[in-house]
mmCIF file of C-alpha atoms in Angstrom:
data_model
loop_
_atom_site.group_PDB
_atom_site.id
_atom_site.type_symbol
_atom_site.label_atom_id
_atom_site.label_comp_id
_atom_site.label_asym_id
_atom_site.label_seq_id
_atom_site.Cartn_x
_atom_site.Cartn_y
_atom_site.Cartn_z
ATOM 1 C CA UNK A 296 0.676 2.985 26.279
ATOM 2 C CA UNK A 297 -2.200 5.233 25.365
ATOM 3 C CA UNK A 298 -5.013 3.424 23.705
ATOM 4 C CA UNK A 299 -8.720 3.683 24.421
ATOM 5 C CA UNK A 300 -9.187 0.014 23.698
ATOM 6 C CA UNK A 301 -7.107 -3.119 23.970
ATOM 7 C CA UNK A 302 -7.501 -6.850 24.233
ATOM 8 C CA UNK A 303 -10.575 -8.366 22.564
ATOM 9 C CA UNK A 304 -12.150 -4.957 21.830
ATOM 10 C CA UNK A 305 -9.047 -4.077 19.824
ATOM 11 C CA UNK A 306 -9.442 -7.291 17.854
ATOM 12 C CA UNK A 307 -13.048 -6.439 16.932
ATOM 13 C CA UNK A 308 -11.893 -2.911 15.952
ATOM 14 C CA UNK A 309 -9.189 -4.460 13.780
ATOM 15 C CA UNK A 310 -11.863 -6.096 11.630
ATOM 16 C CA UNK A 311 -13.888 -2.823 11.494
ATOM 17 C CA UNK A 312 -10.864 -0.673 10.684
ATOM 18 C CA UNK A 313 -9.708 -3.192 8.115
ATOM 19 C CA UNK A 314 -13.146 -3.196 6.466
ATOM 20 C CA UNK A 315 -13.144 0.606 6.183
ATOM 21 C CA UNK A 316 -9.621 0.519 4.695
ATOM 22 C CA UNK A 317 -10.596 -2.222 2.181
ATOM 23 C CA UNK A 318 -13.797 -0.356 1.169
ATOM 24 C CA UNK A 319 -11.881 2.927 0.757
ATOM 25 C CA UNK A 320 -9.254 1.208 -1.441
ATOM 26 C CA UNK A 321 -12.015 -0.228 -3.614
ATOM 27 C CA UNK A 322 -13.938 3.100 -3.913
ATOM 28 C CA UNK A 323 -10.668 4.818 -4.615
ATOM 29 C CA UNK A 324 -10.213 2.660 -7.757
ATOM 30 C CA UNK A 325 -6.894 1.237 -6.563
ATOM 31 C CA UNK A 326 -8.196 -2.341 -6.617
ATOM 32 C CA UNK A 327 -7.629 -1.990 -10.362
ATOM 33 C CA UNK A 328 -4.334 -3.158 -11.876
ATOM 34 C CA UNK A 329 -4.647 -0.523 -14.646
ATOM 35 C CA UNK A 330 -4.935 2.368 -12.173
ATOM 36 C CA UNK A 331 -1.798 1.335 -10.316
ATOM 37 C CA UNK A 332 0.387 0.500 -13.334
ATOM 38 C CA UNK A 333 -0.653 3.692 -15.118
ATOM 39 C CA UNK A 334 0.556 5.666 -12.114
ATOM 40 C CA UNK A 335 4.087 4.367 -12.696
ATOM 41 C CA UNK A 336 3.722 5.266 -16.374
ATOM 42 C CA UNK A 337 2.437 8.798 -15.393
ATOM 43 C CA UNK A 338 -0.790 8.162 -17.298
ATOM 44 C CA UNK A 339 -3.058 8.208 -14.231
ATOM 45 C CA UNK A 340 -2.377 10.023 -10.981
ATOM 46 C CA UNK A 341 -5.034 8.414 -8.805
ATOM 47 C CA UNK A 342 -2.507 6.580 -6.597
ATOM 48 C CA UNK A 343 -0.409 9.677 -5.975
ATOM 49 C CA UNK A 344 -3.501 11.781 -5.194
ATOM 50 C CA UNK A 345 -4.784 9.256 -2.690
ATOM 51 C CA UNK A 346 -1.445 8.618 -0.957
ATOM 52 C CA UNK A 347 -0.294 12.226 -0.754
ATOM 53 C CA UNK A 348 -3.669 13.506 0.491
ATOM 54 C CA UNK A 349 -3.669 10.720 3.117
ATOM 55 C CA UNK A 350 -0.124 11.735 4.184
ATOM 56 C CA UNK A 351 -0.990 15.464 4.469
ATOM 57 C CA UNK A 352 -4.305 14.987 6.275
ATOM 58 C CA UNK A 353 -2.886 12.308 8.595
ATOM 59 C CA UNK A 354 0.336 14.275 9.155
ATOM 60 C CA UNK A 355 -1.634 17.399 10.107
ATOM 61 C CA UNK A 356 -3.815 15.463 12.565
ATOM 62 C CA UNK A 357 -0.765 13.822 14.159
ATOM 63 C CA UNK A 358 1.046 17.167 14.396
ATOM 64 C CA UNK A 359 -1.906 18.430 16.455
ATOM 65 C CA UNK A 360 -2.678 15.335 18.502
ATOM 66 C CA UNK A 361 0.894 14.183 19.343
ATOM 67 C CA UNK A 362 1.897 17.264 21.372
ATOM 68 C CA UNK A 363 -1.369 16.835 23.291
ATOM 69 C CA UNK A 364 -0.246 13.351 24.227
ATOM 70 C CA UNK A 365 -3.175 11.695 22.471
ATOM 71 C CA UNK A 366 -1.216 9.560 20.023
ATOM 72 C CA UNK A 367 2.017 7.595 20.257
ATOM 73 C CA UNK A 368 4.353 7.714 17.324
ATOM 74 C CA UNK A 369 5.381 4.330 15.822
ATOM 75 C CA UNK A 370 8.407 5.348 13.802
ATOM 76 C CA UNK A 371 10.000 2.404 12.100
ATOM 77 C CA UNK A 372 13.783 2.143 12.483
ATOM 78 C CA UNK A 373 15.808 3.535 9.579
ATOM 79 C CA UNK A 374 17.808 0.445 8.879
ATOM 80 C CA UNK A 375 19.097 1.771 5.572
ATOM 81 C CA UNK A 376 20.112 -1.476 3.721
ATOM 82 C CA UNK A 377 16.796 -3.091 4.581
ATOM 83 C CA UNK A 378 14.785 0.017 3.540
ATOM 84 C CA UNK A 379 16.744 0.695 0.302
ATOM 85 C CA UNK A 380 17.141 -2.901 -0.958
ATOM 86 C CA UNK A 381 13.593 -3.717 0.169
ATOM 87 C CA UNK A 382 12.145 -0.669 -1.649
ATOM 88 C CA UNK A 383 14.077 -1.491 -4.817
ATOM 89 C CA UNK A 384 12.729 -5.041 -4.841
ATOM 90 C CA UNK A 385 9.241 -3.786 -3.902
ATOM 91 C CA UNK A 386 9.060 -1.336 -6.837
ATOM 92 C CA UNK A 387 9.896 -4.046 -9.373
ATOM 93 C CA UNK A 388 7.379 -6.396 -7.829
ATOM 94 C CA UNK A 389 4.611 -3.778 -7.584
ATOM 95 C CA UNK A 390 4.751 -3.136 -11.327
ATOM 96 C CA UNK A 391 4.913 -6.854 -12.266
ATOM 97 C CA UNK A 392 2.034 -7.623 -9.883
ATOM 98 C CA UNK A 393 0.139 -4.348 -10.353
ATOM 99 C CA UNK A 394 -0.666 -4.298 -6.621
ATOM 100 C CA UNK A 395 0.869 -3.615 -3.232
ATOM 101 C CA UNK A 396 -0.054 -5.886 -0.274
ATOM 102 C CA UNK A 397 -3.107 -3.823 0.829
ATOM 103 C CA UNK A 398 -4.558 -3.296 -2.632
ATOM 104 C CA UNK A 399 -3.830 -6.922 -3.487
ATOM 105 C CA UNK A 400 -6.034 -8.122 -0.620
ATOM 106 C CA UNK A 401 -8.827 -5.690 -1.564
ATOM 107 C CA UNK A 402 -8.486 -6.577 -5.309
ATOM 108 C CA UNK A 403 -8.642 -10.306 -4.596
ATOM 109 C CA UNK A 404 -11.865 -9.716 -2.652
ATOM 110 C CA UNK A 405 -13.376 -7.713 -5.473
ATOM 111 C CA UNK A 406 -12.798 -10.409 -8.100
ATOM 112 C CA UNK A 407 -9.286 -10.043 -9.460
ATOM 113 C CA UNK A 408 -8.091 -13.579 -10.050
ATOM 114 C CA UNK A 409 -4.519 -12.558 -10.911
ATOM 115 C CA UNK A 410 -4.432 -10.617 -7.594
ATOM 116 C CA UNK A 411 -5.497 -13.892 -5.884
ATOM 117 C CA UNK A 412 -2.694 -15.808 -7.673
ATOM 118 C CA UNK A 413 -0.258 -13.127 -6.757
ATOM 119 C CA UNK A 414 -1.367 -13.505 -3.118
ATOM 120 C CA UNK A 415 0.114 -17.012 -3.287
ATOM 121 C CA UNK A 416 3.305 -15.399 -4.526
ATOM 122 C CA UNK A 417 3.252 -13.138 -1.505
ATOM 123 C CA UNK A 418 2.904 -16.140 0.777
ATOM 124 C CA UNK A 419 5.894 -17.703 -0.997
ATOM 125 C CA UNK A 420 7.820 -14.517 -0.629
ATOM 126 C CA UNK A 421 7.012 -14.401 3.103
ATOM 127 C CA UNK A 422 8.282 -17.924 3.500
ATOM 128 C CA UNK A 423 11.465 -17.181 1.486
ATOM 129 C CA UNK A 424 12.098 -14.045 3.625
ATOM 130 C CA UNK A 425 11.619 -15.886 6.936
ATOM 131 C CA UNK A 426 13.972 -18.665 5.789
ATOM 132 C CA UNK A 427 16.638 -16.214 4.614
ATOM 133 C CA UNK A 428 16.127 -13.813 7.593
ATOM 134 C CA UNK A 429 19.211 -14.999 9.561
ATOM 135 C CA UNK A 430 21.462 -14.652 6.535
ATOM 136 C CA UNK A 431 20.025 -11.206 5.570
ATOM 137 C CA UNK A 432 20.378 -9.740 9.041
ATOM 138 C CA UNK A 433 23.942 -11.070 9.380
ATOM 139 C CA UNK A 434 25.266 -10.235 5.899
ATOM 140 C CA UNK A 435 23.275 -7.278 4.657
ATOM 141 C CA UNK A 436 22.138 -5.344 7.736
ATOM 142 C CA UNK A 437 25.678 -4.357 8.651
ATOM 143 C CA UNK A 438 25.580 -0.632 8.054
ATOM 144 C CA UNK A 439 23.286 2.339 8.149
ATOM 145 C CA UNK A 440 21.550 1.628 11.446
ATOM 146 C CA UNK A 441 20.105 5.081 12.062
ATOM 147 C CA UNK A 442 17.437 4.007 14.509
ATOM 148 C CA UNK A 443 13.895 5.299 14.869
ATOM 149 C CA UNK A 444 14.542 8.788 13.552
ATOM 150 C CA UNK A 445 12.127 11.237 12.046
ATOM 151 C CA UNK A 446 12.562 14.159 9.642
ATOM 152 C CA UNK A 447 11.971 16.777 12.394
ATOM 153 C CA UNK A 448 14.686 15.092 14.545
ATOM 154 C CA UNK A 449 17.384 15.033 11.842
ATOM 155 C CA UNK A 450 16.525 18.444 10.373
ATOM 156 C CA UNK A 451 15.623 20.472 13.468
ATOM 157 C CA UNK A 452 12.596 21.688 11.547
ATOM 158 C CA UNK A 453 9.466 21.045 13.664
ATOM 159 C CA UNK A 454 6.743 18.653 12.458
ATOM 160 C CA UNK A 455 4.074 21.281 11.761
ATOM 161 C CA UNK A 456 6.462 23.025 9.367
ATOM 162 C CA UNK A 457 7.138 19.761 7.546
ATOM 163 C CA UNK A 458 3.414 19.126 7.201
ATOM 164 C CA UNK A 459 2.917 22.636 5.865
ATOM 165 C CA UNK A 460 5.690 22.088 3.393
ATOM 166 C CA UNK A 461 4.138 18.816 2.248
ATOM 167 C CA UNK A 462 0.751 20.495 1.891
ATOM 168 C CA UNK A 463 2.261 23.209 -0.316
ATOM 169 C CA UNK A 464 4.075 20.619 -2.461
ATOM 170 C CA UNK A 465 0.839 18.575 -2.697
ATOM 171 C CA UNK A 466 -1.101 21.699 -3.733
ATOM 172 C CA UNK A 467 1.310 22.596 -6.498
ATOM 173 C CA UNK A 468 1.509 18.998 -7.755
ATOM 174 C CA UNK A 469 -2.283 18.628 -7.752
ATOM 175 C CA UNK A 470 -2.654 21.936 -9.589
ATOM 176 C CA UNK A 471 -0.208 20.756 -12.213
ATOM 177 C CA UNK A 472 -1.938 17.333 -12.542
ATOM 178 C CA UNK A 473 -5.424 18.842 -12.824
ATOM 179 C CA UNK A 474 -4.438 21.500 -15.340
ATOM 180 C CA UNK A 475 -1.765 19.783 -17.402
ATOM 181 C CA UNK A 476 -2.042 16.112 -16.508
ATOM 182 C CA UNK A 477 -3.601 13.302 -18.546
ATOM 183 C CA UNK A 478 -7.389 12.903 -18.634
ATOM 184 C CA UNK A 479 -8.059 9.676 -16.822
ATOM 185 C CA UNK A 480 -10.571 7.407 -18.431
ATOM 186 C CA UNK A 481 -11.154 4.692 -15.877
ATOM 187 C CA UNK A 482 -13.222 5.428 -12.821
ATOM 188 C CA UNK A 483 -15.389 3.528 -10.419
ATOM 189 C CA UNK A 484 -19.049 4.082 -11.165
ATOM 190 C CA UNK A 485 -20.176 6.641 -8.579
ATOM 191 C CA UNK A 486 -23.550 6.322 -6.913
ATOM 192 C CA UNK A 487 -24.408 9.979 -6.373
ATOM 193 C CA UNK A 488 -23.638 12.471 -9.021
ATOM 194 C CA UNK A 489 -23.201 16.209 -9.101
ATOM 195 C CA UNK A 490 -26.013 18.101 -10.727
ATOM 196 C CA UNK A 491 -23.923 20.807 -12.254
ATOM 197 C CA UNK A 492 -21.601 20.117 -15.053
ATOM 198 C CA UNK A 493 -17.920 19.887 -14.120
ATOM 199 C CA UNK A 494 -15.385 21.543 -16.296
ATOM 200 C CA UNK A 495 -14.415 19.761 -19.508
ATOM 201 C CA UNK B 34 -27.211 5.536 -18.823
ATOM 202 C CA UNK B 35 -24.615 8.258 -18.999
ATOM 203 C CA UNK B 36 -24.808 10.651 -16.127
ATOM 204 C CA UNK B 37 -22.200 13.326 -15.868
ATOM 205 C CA UNK B 38 -20.198 12.624 -12.736
ATOM 206 C CA UNK B 39 -17.112 14.596 -13.643
ATOM 207 C CA UNK B 40 -16.841 16.844 -10.613
ATOM 208 C CA UNK B 41 -17.352 14.088 -8.096
ATOM 209 C CA UNK B 42 -15.018 11.821 -10.035
ATOM 210 C CA UNK B 43 -12.357 14.443 -10.021
ATOM 211 C CA UNK B 44 -12.694 14.971 -6.294
ATOM 212 C CA UNK B 45 -12.946 11.262 -5.511
ATOM 213 C CA UNK B 46 -9.228 10.394 -5.106
ATOM 214 C CA UNK B 47 -8.641 13.389 -2.844
ATOM 215 C CA UNK B 48 -11.642 12.529 -0.662
ATOM 216 C CA UNK B 49 -10.671 8.852 -0.426
ATOM 217 C CA UNK B 50 -7.100 9.932 0.370
ATOM 218 C CA UNK B 51 -8.317 12.266 3.154
ATOM 219 C CA UNK B 52 -10.474 9.446 4.537
ATOM 220 C CA UNK B 53 -7.544 7.008 4.538
ATOM 221 C CA UNK B 54 -5.404 9.622 6.217
ATOM 222 C CA UNK B 55 -8.017 10.083 8.934
ATOM 223 C CA UNK B 56 -8.431 6.320 9.320
ATOM 224 C CA UNK B 57 -4.656 6.086 9.876
ATOM 225 C CA UNK B 58 -4.899 8.612 12.717
ATOM 226 C CA UNK B 59 -8.094 7.092 14.235
ATOM 227 C CA UNK B 60 -6.421 3.643 14.433
ATOM 228 C CA UNK B 61 -3.483 5.301 16.243
ATOM 229 C CA UNK B 62 -5.819 7.242 18.558
ATOM 230 C CA UNK B 63 -8.203 4.410 19.366
ATOM 231 C CA UNK B 64 -6.075 1.263 19.232
ATOM 232 C CA UNK B 65 -2.501 2.634 19.238
ATOM 233 C CA UNK B 66 -1.958 0.721 15.942
ATOM 234 C CA UNK B 67 -0.623 2.265 12.717
ATOM 235 C CA UNK B 68 -1.972 1.058 9.358
ATOM 236 C CA UNK B 69 -0.108 -1.939 7.887
ATOM 237 C CA UNK B 70 -0.596 -4.992 5.782
ATOM 238 C CA UNK B 71 2.608 -6.834 4.967
ATOM 239 C CA UNK B 72 3.320 -8.103 8.491
ATOM 240 C CA UNK B 73 -0.052 -9.867 8.495
ATOM 241 C CA UNK B 74 0.786 -11.561 5.206
ATOM 242 C CA UNK B 75 4.151 -12.666 6.612
ATOM 243 C CA UNK B 76 2.255 -14.056 9.602
ATOM 244 C CA UNK B 77 -0.077 -15.863 7.156
ATOM 245 C CA UNK B 78 2.923 -17.277 5.294
ATOM 246 C CA UNK B 79 4.086 -18.808 8.579
ATOM 247 C CA UNK B 80 0.767 -20.516 9.020
ATOM 248 C CA UNK B 81 0.943 -21.776 5.419
ATOM 249 C CA UNK B 82 4.523 -23.006 5.961
ATOM 250 C CA UNK B 83 3.525 -25.188 8.874
ATOM 251 C CA UNK B 84 2.175 -28.137 6.822
ATOM 252 C CA UNK B 85 5.094 -27.883 4.380
ATOM 253 C CA UNK B 86 8.071 -27.271 6.686
ATOM 254 C CA UNK B 87 6.673 -28.673 9.891
ATOM 255 C CA UNK B 88 5.450 -26.833 12.996
ATOM 256 C CA UNK B 89 8.785 -27.106 14.752
ATOM 257 C CA UNK B 90 10.666 -25.467 11.891
ATOM 258 C CA UNK B 91 8.270 -22.529 11.868
ATOM 259 C CA UNK B 92 8.338 -22.204 15.660
ATOM 260 C CA UNK B 93 12.172 -22.280 15.639
ATOM 261 C CA UNK B 94 12.479 -19.693 12.873
ATOM 262 C CA UNK B 95 13.740 -16.365 14.213
ATOM 263 C CA UNK B 96 11.450 -14.319 11.963
ATOM 264 C CA UNK B 97 8.208 -16.172 12.599
ATOM 265 C CA UNK B 98 8.822 -16.540 16.304
ATOM 266 C CA UNK B 99 9.646 -12.858 16.933
ATOM 267 C CA UNK B 100 8.627 -10.541 14.063
ATOM 268 C CA UNK B 101 5.634 -12.131 12.422
ATOM 269 C CA UNK B 102 4.049 -14.742 14.717
ATOM 270 C CA UNK B 103 1.422 -16.789 12.870
ATOM 271 C CA UNK B 104 -1.750 -16.122 14.896
ATOM 272 C CA UNK B 105 -5.018 -14.188 14.937
ATOM 273 C CA UNK B 106 -4.112 -10.792 16.294
ATOM 274 C CA UNK B 107 -4.802 -7.119 15.420
ATOM 275 C CA UNK B 108 -2.688 -7.283 12.195
ATOM 276 C CA UNK B 109 -4.150 -10.488 10.760
ATOM 277 C CA UNK B 110 -7.738 -9.468 11.638
ATOM 278 C CA UNK B 111 -7.112 -6.085 9.977
ATOM 279 C CA UNK B 112 -6.082 -8.050 6.831
ATOM 280 C CA UNK B 113 -9.277 -10.156 7.083
ATOM 281 C CA UNK B 114 -11.333 -6.974 7.510
ATOM 282 C CA UNK B 115 -9.742 -5.397 4.453
ATOM 283 C CA UNK B 116 -10.852 -8.290 2.296
ATOM 284 C CA UNK B 117 -14.377 -8.210 3.740
ATOM 285 C CA UNK B 118 -14.687 -4.440 3.348
ATOM 286 C CA UNK B 119 -13.502 -4.516 -0.287
ATOM 287 C CA UNK B 120 -15.853 -7.372 -1.053
ATOM 288 C CA UNK B 121 -18.805 -5.497 0.523
ATOM 289 C CA UNK B 122 -17.848 -2.299 -1.348
ATOM 290 C CA UNK B 123 -17.573 -4.177 -4.650
ATOM 291 C CA UNK B 124 -20.910 -5.895 -4.190
ATOM 292 C CA UNK B 125 -22.801 -2.838 -2.983
ATOM 293 C CA UNK B 126 -21.492 -0.652 -5.793
ATOM 294 C CA UNK B 127 -22.039 -3.473 -8.269
ATOM 295 C CA UNK B 128 -18.450 -3.267 -9.381
ATOM 296 C CA UNK B 129 -17.434 -6.834 -8.432
ATOM 297 C CA UNK B 130 -16.028 -8.407 -11.555
ATOM 298 C CA UNK B 131 -13.798 -11.395 -12.312
ATOM 299 C CA UNK B 132 -10.604 -10.330 -13.937
ATOM 300 C CA UNK B 133 -7.771 -12.526 -15.256
ATOM 301 C CA UNK B 134 -5.855 -10.334 -17.669
ATOM 302 C CA UNK B 135 -6.260 -6.508 -17.269
ATOM 303 C CA UNK B 136 -6.351 -4.387 -20.412
ATOM 304 C CA UNK B 137 -3.078 -2.501 -19.871
ATOM 305 C CA UNK B 138 -1.277 -5.806 -19.585
ATOM 306 C CA UNK B 139 -3.085 -7.350 -22.496
ATOM 307 C CA UNK B 140 -2.240 -4.475 -24.844
ATOM 308 C CA UNK B 141 1.470 -5.043 -24.159
ATOM 309 C CA UNK B 142 1.843 -8.750 -23.434
ATOM 310 C CA UNK B 143 -1.177 -10.394 -24.985
ATOM 311 C CA UNK B 144 -4.093 -12.296 -23.457
ATOM 312 C CA UNK B 145 -2.189 -15.317 -22.233
ATOM 313 C CA UNK B 146 -3.616 -16.207 -18.802
ATOM 314 C CA UNK B 147 -0.605 -18.328 -17.683
ATOM 315 C CA UNK B 148 1.838 -15.461 -18.512
ATOM 316 C CA UNK B 149 -0.217 -12.943 -16.491
ATOM 317 C CA UNK B 150 -0.545 -15.370 -13.579
ATOM 318 C CA UNK B 151 3.200 -16.087 -13.593
ATOM 319 C CA UNK B 152 3.985 -12.334 -13.534
ATOM 320 C CA UNK B 153 1.424 -11.833 -10.702
ATOM 321 C CA UNK B 154 3.041 -14.651 -8.716
ATOM 322 C CA UNK B 155 6.553 -13.365 -9.258
ATOM 323 C CA UNK B 156 5.509 -9.761 -8.493
ATOM 324 C CA UNK B 157 3.677 -10.892 -5.338
ATOM 325 C CA UNK B 158 6.781 -12.822 -4.263
ATOM 326 C CA UNK B 159 8.954 -9.761 -4.735
ATOM 327 C CA UNK B 160 6.683 -7.233 -2.980
ATOM 328 C CA UNK B 161 6.338 -9.317 0.147
ATOM 329 C CA UNK B 162 10.022 -10.172 0.230
ATOM 330 C CA UNK B 163 10.892 -6.463 -0.276
ATOM 331 C CA UNK B 164 8.307 -5.226 2.195
ATOM 332 C CA UNK B 165 9.561 -7.510 4.952
ATOM 333 C CA UNK B 166 13.171 -6.552 4.238
ATOM 334 C CA UNK B 167 12.197 -2.849 4.506
ATOM 335 C CA UNK B 168 9.917 -3.573 7.529
ATOM 336 C CA UNK B 169 6.876 -2.101 5.821
ATOM 337 C CA UNK B 170 4.945 -1.710 2.590
ATOM 338 C CA UNK B 171 2.934 1.007 0.866
ATOM 339 C CA UNK B 172 0.555 0.952 3.882
ATOM 340 C CA UNK B 173 3.000 0.722 6.821
ATOM 341 C CA UNK B 174 5.715 2.900 5.285
ATOM 342 C CA UNK B 175 3.933 4.618 2.381
ATOM 343 C CA UNK B 176 1.016 5.967 4.394
ATOM 344 C CA UNK B 177 1.378 5.325 8.109
ATOM 345 C CA UNK B 178 5.115 5.942 8.346
ATOM 346 C CA UNK B 179 5.296 8.948 6.005
ATOM 347 C CA UNK B 180 2.561 10.772 7.938
ATOM 348 C CA UNK B 181 4.689 10.320 11.059
ATOM 349 C CA UNK B 182 7.559 11.859 9.040
ATOM 350 C CA UNK B 183 9.749 8.774 9.605
ATOM 351 C CA UNK B 184 13.108 8.823 7.757
ATOM 352 C CA UNK B 185 12.787 5.096 7.059
ATOM 353 C CA UNK B 186 9.321 5.565 5.465
ATOM 354 C CA UNK B 187 10.179 8.529 3.261
ATOM 355 C CA UNK B 188 13.300 6.694 2.083
ATOM 356 C CA UNK B 189 11.145 3.645 1.276
ATOM 357 C CA UNK B 190 8.463 5.735 -0.502
ATOM 358 C CA UNK B 191 10.926 7.552 -2.761
ATOM 359 C CA UNK B 192 13.154 4.587 -3.639
ATOM 360 C CA UNK B 193 10.129 2.370 -4.257
ATOM 361 C CA UNK B 194 8.626 4.972 -6.577
ATOM 362 C CA UNK B 195 11.777 5.421 -8.594
ATOM 363 C CA UNK B 196 12.260 1.637 -8.852
ATOM 364 C CA UNK B 197 8.599 1.257 -9.912
ATOM 365 C CA UNK B 198 8.851 3.996 -12.572
ATOM 366 C CA UNK B 199 12.068 2.457 -13.963
ATOM 367 C CA UNK B 200 10.456 -0.988 -14.108
ATOM 368 C CA UNK B 201 7.274 0.308 -15.769
ATOM 369 C CA UNK B 202 9.258 2.222 -18.381
ATOM 370 C CA UNK B 203 11.308 -0.877 -19.201
ATOM 371 C CA UNK B 204 8.294 -3.161 -19.322
ATOM 372 C CA UNK B 205 5.774 -0.925 -21.115
ATOM 373 C CA UNK B 206 7.665 1.776 -22.986
ATOM 374 C CA UNK B 207 10.366 -0.090 -24.893
ATOM 375 C CA UNK B 208 9.728 -1.043 -28.469
ATOM 376 C CA UNK B 209 8.396 -4.549 -29.041
#
């Protein structure tokens, strides 16, 4: 295992890393129900911009650091029934709730009472999953066990090429959003402002 | 006070996204831990289940004893930190505000608080159940897994998005 810190130091870093994550989610405006639901209605693209930029930037850094042996990959197993059924359920829940687990925690902390109530729902969902886990693994997880595979492994296309492809796709999508997309109205108040007038 | 912030506002989601991407790599580099949130909530659910179901039942459960052990560890402390960081950010930027029924919901379903709370509870139930079934959520799969180009994570991301769009269209776009 390669990690610069472990044990109690890692636990302290967990709180610090978590704090940065929570603060970034809040400053990104995704502690707001409206921002998240409007993404699924294609009225606000904040969520897509944040996630896709994170994926491209993080993917590029990993593509550089991993061959140098500086990071371990933690690829989750492609257990297809779990991933597909889970994602279908998750998508319905995310629109009903207006949050995903990370943004729900951050939204609860920034005053969203319905996010807090939904947190209780998440606890109930966790209990229900743990109790039904033996049945689910036995009855549903019977096919599609592809293991911890990555796109470079199944395609033969190396990771840097995938990241480049994602960057190009992101660039085109962002260009379309910025030129033809909806004008978003809701934003976090920003502390520092640009002097010069932006377009529009 | 109406200062023009348009250029910073337009850049903000990209800058925040880049920062989250870098954070996801720094946690791998420094602590060998990918970003994630739903495991910690499943661990918390185990702790909450103890007084209801009894400590023995929780300890004997295959999921809580192997996959999501209720205890303070990296994952649960990261969850705690996320709450603290968001609280600090909200207070410092003076954007902390109590919200019960958000405007997009109110315009469609009215201002009933119990209705909104019931939907939030049901939605919360579904996302955690779905996330644990898929072994990750929008953090663990959607950001950390996709940047590692995992097949599981890209499948989750795409299926989740299609499911969410279909749900949103049914809920918000059909005629009343």
